[in-house]
mmCIF file of C-alpha atoms in Angstrom:
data_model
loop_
_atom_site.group_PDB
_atom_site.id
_atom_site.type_symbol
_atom_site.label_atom_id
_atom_site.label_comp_id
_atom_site.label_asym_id
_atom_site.label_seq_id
_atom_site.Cartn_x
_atom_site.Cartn_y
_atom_site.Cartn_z
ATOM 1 C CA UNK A 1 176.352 158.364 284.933
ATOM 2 C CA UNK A 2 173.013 157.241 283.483
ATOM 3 C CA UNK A 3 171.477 154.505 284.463
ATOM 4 C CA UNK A 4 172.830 154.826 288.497
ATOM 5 C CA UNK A 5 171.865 157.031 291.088
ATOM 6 C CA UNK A 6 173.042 157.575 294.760
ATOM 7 C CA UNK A 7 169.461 158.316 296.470
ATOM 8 C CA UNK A 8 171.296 160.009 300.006
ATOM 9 C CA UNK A 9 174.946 160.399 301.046
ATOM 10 C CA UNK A 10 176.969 157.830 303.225
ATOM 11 C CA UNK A 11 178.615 154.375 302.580
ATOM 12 C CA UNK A 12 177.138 151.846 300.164
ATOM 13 C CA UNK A 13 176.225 149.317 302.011
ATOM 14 C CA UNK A 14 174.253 148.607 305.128
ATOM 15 C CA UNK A 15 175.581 148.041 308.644
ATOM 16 C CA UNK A 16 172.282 146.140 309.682
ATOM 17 C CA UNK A 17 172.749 143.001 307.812
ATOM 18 C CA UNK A 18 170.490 139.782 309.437
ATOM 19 C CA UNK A 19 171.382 138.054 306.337
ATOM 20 C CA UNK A 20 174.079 134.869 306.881
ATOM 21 C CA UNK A 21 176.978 135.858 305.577
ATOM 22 C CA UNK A 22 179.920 133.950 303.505
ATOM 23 C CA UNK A 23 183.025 135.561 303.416
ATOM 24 C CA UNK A 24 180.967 139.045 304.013
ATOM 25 C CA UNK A 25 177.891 138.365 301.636
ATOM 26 C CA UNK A 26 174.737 136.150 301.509
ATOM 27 C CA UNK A 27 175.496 132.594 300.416
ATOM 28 C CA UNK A 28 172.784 131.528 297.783
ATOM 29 C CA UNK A 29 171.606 127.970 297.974
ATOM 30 C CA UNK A 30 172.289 125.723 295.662
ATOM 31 C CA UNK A 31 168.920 125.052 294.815
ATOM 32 C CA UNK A 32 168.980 128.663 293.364
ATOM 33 C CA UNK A 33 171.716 128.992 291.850
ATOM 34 C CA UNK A 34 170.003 125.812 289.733
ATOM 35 C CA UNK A 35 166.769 127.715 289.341
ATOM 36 C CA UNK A 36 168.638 130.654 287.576
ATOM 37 C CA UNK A 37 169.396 128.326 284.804
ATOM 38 C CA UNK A 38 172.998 130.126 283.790
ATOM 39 C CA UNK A 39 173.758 130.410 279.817
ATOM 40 C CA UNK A 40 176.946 129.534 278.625
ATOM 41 C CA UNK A 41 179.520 131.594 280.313
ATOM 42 C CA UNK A 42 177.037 133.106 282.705
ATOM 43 C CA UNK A 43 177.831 133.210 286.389
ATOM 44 C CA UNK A 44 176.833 134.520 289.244
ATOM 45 C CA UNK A 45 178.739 138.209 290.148
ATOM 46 C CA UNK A 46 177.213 139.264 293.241
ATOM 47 C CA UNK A 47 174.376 138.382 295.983
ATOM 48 C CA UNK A 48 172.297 140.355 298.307
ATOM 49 C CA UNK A 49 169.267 139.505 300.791
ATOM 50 C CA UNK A 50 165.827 140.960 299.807
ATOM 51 C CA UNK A 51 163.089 140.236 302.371
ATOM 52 C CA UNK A 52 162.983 136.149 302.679
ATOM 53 C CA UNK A 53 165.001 136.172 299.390
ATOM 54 C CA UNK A 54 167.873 137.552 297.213
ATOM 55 C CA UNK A 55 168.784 140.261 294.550
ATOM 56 C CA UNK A 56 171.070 137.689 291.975
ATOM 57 C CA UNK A 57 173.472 139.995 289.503
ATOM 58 C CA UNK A 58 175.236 137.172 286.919
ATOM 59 C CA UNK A 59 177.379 138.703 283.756
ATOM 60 C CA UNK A 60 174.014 138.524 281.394
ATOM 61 C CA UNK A 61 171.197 139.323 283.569
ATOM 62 C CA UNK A 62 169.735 140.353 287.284
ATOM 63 C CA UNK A 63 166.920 138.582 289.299
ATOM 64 C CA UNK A 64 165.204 138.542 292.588
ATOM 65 C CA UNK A 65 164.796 134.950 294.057
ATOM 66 C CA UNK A 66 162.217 133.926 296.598
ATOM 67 C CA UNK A 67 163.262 132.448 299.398
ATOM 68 C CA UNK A 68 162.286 128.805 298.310
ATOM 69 C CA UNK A 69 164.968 129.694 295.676
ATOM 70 C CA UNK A 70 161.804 130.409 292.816
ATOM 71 C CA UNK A 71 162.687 132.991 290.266
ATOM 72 C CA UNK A 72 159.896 135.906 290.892
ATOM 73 C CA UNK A 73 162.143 137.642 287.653
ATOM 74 C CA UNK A 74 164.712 137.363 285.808
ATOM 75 C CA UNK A 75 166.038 139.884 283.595
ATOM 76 C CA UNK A 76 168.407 140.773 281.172
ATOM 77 C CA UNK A 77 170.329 143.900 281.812
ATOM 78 C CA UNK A 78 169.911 145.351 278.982
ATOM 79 C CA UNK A 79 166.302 146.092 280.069
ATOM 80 C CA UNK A 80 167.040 147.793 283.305
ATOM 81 C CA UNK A 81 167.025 151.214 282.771
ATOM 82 C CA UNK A 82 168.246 153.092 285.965
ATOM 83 C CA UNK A 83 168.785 151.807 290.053
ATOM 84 C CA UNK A 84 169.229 153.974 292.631
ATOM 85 C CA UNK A 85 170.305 153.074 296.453
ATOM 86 C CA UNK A 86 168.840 154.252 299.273
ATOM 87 C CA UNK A 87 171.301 153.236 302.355
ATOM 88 C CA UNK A 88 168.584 155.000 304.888
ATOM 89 C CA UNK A 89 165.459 152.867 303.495
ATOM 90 C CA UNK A 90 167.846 149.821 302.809
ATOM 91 C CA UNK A 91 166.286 149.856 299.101
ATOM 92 C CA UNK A 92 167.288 149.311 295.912
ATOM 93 C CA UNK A 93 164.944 151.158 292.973
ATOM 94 C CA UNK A 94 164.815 150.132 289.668
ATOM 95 C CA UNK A 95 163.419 151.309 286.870
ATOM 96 C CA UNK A 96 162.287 148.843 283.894
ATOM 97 C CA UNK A 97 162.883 149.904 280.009
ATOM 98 C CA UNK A 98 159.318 148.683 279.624
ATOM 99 C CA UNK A 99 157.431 150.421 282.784
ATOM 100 C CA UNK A 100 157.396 153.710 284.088
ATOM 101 C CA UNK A 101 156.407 152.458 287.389
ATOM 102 C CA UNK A 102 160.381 151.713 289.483
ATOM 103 C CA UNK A 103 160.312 148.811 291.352
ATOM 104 C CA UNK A 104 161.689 148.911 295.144
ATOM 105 C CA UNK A 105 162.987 145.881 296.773
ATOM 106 C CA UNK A 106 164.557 146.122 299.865
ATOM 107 C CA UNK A 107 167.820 144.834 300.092
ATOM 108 C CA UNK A 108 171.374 144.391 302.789
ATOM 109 C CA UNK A 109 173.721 145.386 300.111
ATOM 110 C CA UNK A 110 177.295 145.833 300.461
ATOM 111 C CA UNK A 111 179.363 147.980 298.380
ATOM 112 C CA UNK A 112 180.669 145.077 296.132
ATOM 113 C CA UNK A 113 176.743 144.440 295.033
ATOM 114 C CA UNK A 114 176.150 147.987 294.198
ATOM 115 C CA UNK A 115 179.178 148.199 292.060
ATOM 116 C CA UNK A 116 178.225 145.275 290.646
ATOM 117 C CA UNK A 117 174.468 146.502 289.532
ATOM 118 C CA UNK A 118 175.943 149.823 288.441
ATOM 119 C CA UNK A 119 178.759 148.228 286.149
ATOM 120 C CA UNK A 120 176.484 145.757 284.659
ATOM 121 C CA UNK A 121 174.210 148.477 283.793
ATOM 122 C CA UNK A 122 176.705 150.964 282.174
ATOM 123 C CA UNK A 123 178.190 147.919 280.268
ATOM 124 C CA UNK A 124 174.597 147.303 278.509
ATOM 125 C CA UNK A 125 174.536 151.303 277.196
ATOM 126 C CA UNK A 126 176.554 151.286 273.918
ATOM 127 C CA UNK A 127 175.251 154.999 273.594
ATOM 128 C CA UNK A 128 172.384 157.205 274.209
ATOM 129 C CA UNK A 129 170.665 160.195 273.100
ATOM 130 C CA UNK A 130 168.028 162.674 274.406
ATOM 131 C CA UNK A 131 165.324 163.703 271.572
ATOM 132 C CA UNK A 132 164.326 166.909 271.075
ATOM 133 C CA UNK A 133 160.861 167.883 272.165
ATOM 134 C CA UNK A 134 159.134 170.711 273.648
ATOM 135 C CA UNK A 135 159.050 170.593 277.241
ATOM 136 C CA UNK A 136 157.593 168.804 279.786
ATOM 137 C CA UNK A 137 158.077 165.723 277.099
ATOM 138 C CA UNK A 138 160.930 163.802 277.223
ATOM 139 C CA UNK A 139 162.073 160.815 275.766
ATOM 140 C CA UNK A 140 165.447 158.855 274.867
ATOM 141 C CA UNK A 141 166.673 156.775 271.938
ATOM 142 C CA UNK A 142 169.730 154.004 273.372
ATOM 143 C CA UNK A 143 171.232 151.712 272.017
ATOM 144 C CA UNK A 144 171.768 148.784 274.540
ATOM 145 C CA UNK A 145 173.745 145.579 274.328
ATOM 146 C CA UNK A 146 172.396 142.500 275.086
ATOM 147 C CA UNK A 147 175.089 140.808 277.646
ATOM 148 C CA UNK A 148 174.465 137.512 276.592
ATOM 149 C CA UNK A 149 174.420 137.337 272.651
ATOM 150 C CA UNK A 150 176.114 140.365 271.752
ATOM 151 C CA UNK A 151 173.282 142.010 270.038
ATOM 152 C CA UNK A 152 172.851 145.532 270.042
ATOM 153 C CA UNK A 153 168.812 146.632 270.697
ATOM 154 C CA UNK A 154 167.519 149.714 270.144
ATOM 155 C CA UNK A 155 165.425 151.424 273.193
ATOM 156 C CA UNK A 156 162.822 154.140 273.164
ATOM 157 C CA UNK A 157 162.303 155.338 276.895
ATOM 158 C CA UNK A 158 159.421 157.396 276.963
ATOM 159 C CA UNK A 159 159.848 160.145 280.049
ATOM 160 C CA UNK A 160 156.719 160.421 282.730
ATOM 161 C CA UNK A 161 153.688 162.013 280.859
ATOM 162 C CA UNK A 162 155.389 161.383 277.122
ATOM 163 C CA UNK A 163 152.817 159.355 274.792
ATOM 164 C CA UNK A 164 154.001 158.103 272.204
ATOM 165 C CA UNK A 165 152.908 159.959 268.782
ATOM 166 C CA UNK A 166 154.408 160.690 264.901
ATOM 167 C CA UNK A 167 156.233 163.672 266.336
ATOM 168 C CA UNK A 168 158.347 161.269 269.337
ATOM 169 C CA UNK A 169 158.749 158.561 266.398
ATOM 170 C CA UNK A 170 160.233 161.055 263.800
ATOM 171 C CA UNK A 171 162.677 162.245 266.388
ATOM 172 C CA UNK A 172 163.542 158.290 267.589
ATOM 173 C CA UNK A 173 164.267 157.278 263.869
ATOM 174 C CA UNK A 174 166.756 160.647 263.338
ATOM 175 C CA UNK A 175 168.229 160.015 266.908
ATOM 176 C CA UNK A 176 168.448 156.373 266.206
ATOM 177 C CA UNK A 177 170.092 156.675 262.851
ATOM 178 C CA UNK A 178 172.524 159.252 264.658
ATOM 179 C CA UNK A 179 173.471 156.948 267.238
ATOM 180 C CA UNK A 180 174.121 154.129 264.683
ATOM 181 C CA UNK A 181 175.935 156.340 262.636
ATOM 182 C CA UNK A 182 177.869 157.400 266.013
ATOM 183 C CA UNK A 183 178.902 153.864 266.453
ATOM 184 C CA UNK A 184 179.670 152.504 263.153
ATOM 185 C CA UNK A 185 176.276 150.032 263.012
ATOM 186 C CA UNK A 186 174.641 150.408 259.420
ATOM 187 C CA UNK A 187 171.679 151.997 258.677
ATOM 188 C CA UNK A 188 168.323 150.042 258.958
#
């Protein structure tokens, strides 16, 4: 499935935990739970340590949280564009709509947080769409959901090495207009 990754074989989750536990995961503090700020409906899914902090996954959007329960980010799912797990490095690695450069964070995961990060991103992809361009360039037109308000965005992800140009934008708009077509959204 796009979007989720298994980086080596084995369970999902770590054995090695040093985290306190509640019920088998992390309990977050109360003053972080408060620093997320949850929307309307929003709550909080699934927990994991990271360093001194956590990894938060709520229904609209994923975060890492210091351990002074400060938001370092907070983001909306719809803008993370693949994770992968990596039980032998205890890591998570994600991989921004917006940067090329992933992001690892190292994490004591259990199998319910994984699942959790893995649904949440698959429910953001309404439908996707590779464009066609001459190798090594690669690129893909999505259209993503935003978890929180509904809305559907439209996502250019530019492979490693792809620059944007005329050529990448003439295939988006065809492989946009496809995919809206695909779905039932009217043309822009």
């Amino acid at each position: 499935m796009r979007g989720w990754r298994r980086a080596d074989p084995g369970s999902a989750g770590s054995a090695h935990s040093t985290r306190p536990v509640s019920q088998g995961r992390p309990a977050l503090p109360a003053a972080a739970t408060a620093a997320l700020g949850l929307g309307r409906g929003e709550r909080v899914l699934a927990v994991a340590g990271s360093g001194a902090g956590w990894l938060v996954a709520t229904g609209h959007r994923f975060g890492q949280l210091d351990g002074d329960a400060g938001v370092r980010w907070l983001r909306p799912w719809h803008e993370v564009d693949s994770a992968s797990w990596s039980r032998a490095a205890d890591a998570l690695t994600l991989t921004f709509v917006d940067s090329r450069r992933p992001v690892e964070l190292p994490v004591d995961a259990d199998a319910t947080f994984l699942q959790v990060v893995r649904e949440r991103v698959q429910a953001s992809v309404v439908a996707s769409l590779d464009l066609p361009l001459d190798p090594p360039r690669r690129a893909r037109a999505a259209l993503r959901q935003d978890l929180a308000t509904g809305a559907i965005v439209e996502q250019l992800v530019l492979g490693r090495g792809t620059l944007d140009s005329p050529e990448v934008a003439a295939a988006a708009a065809v492989a946009f207009a496809r995919l809206r077509d695909d779905v039932g959204i009217p043309p822009r």
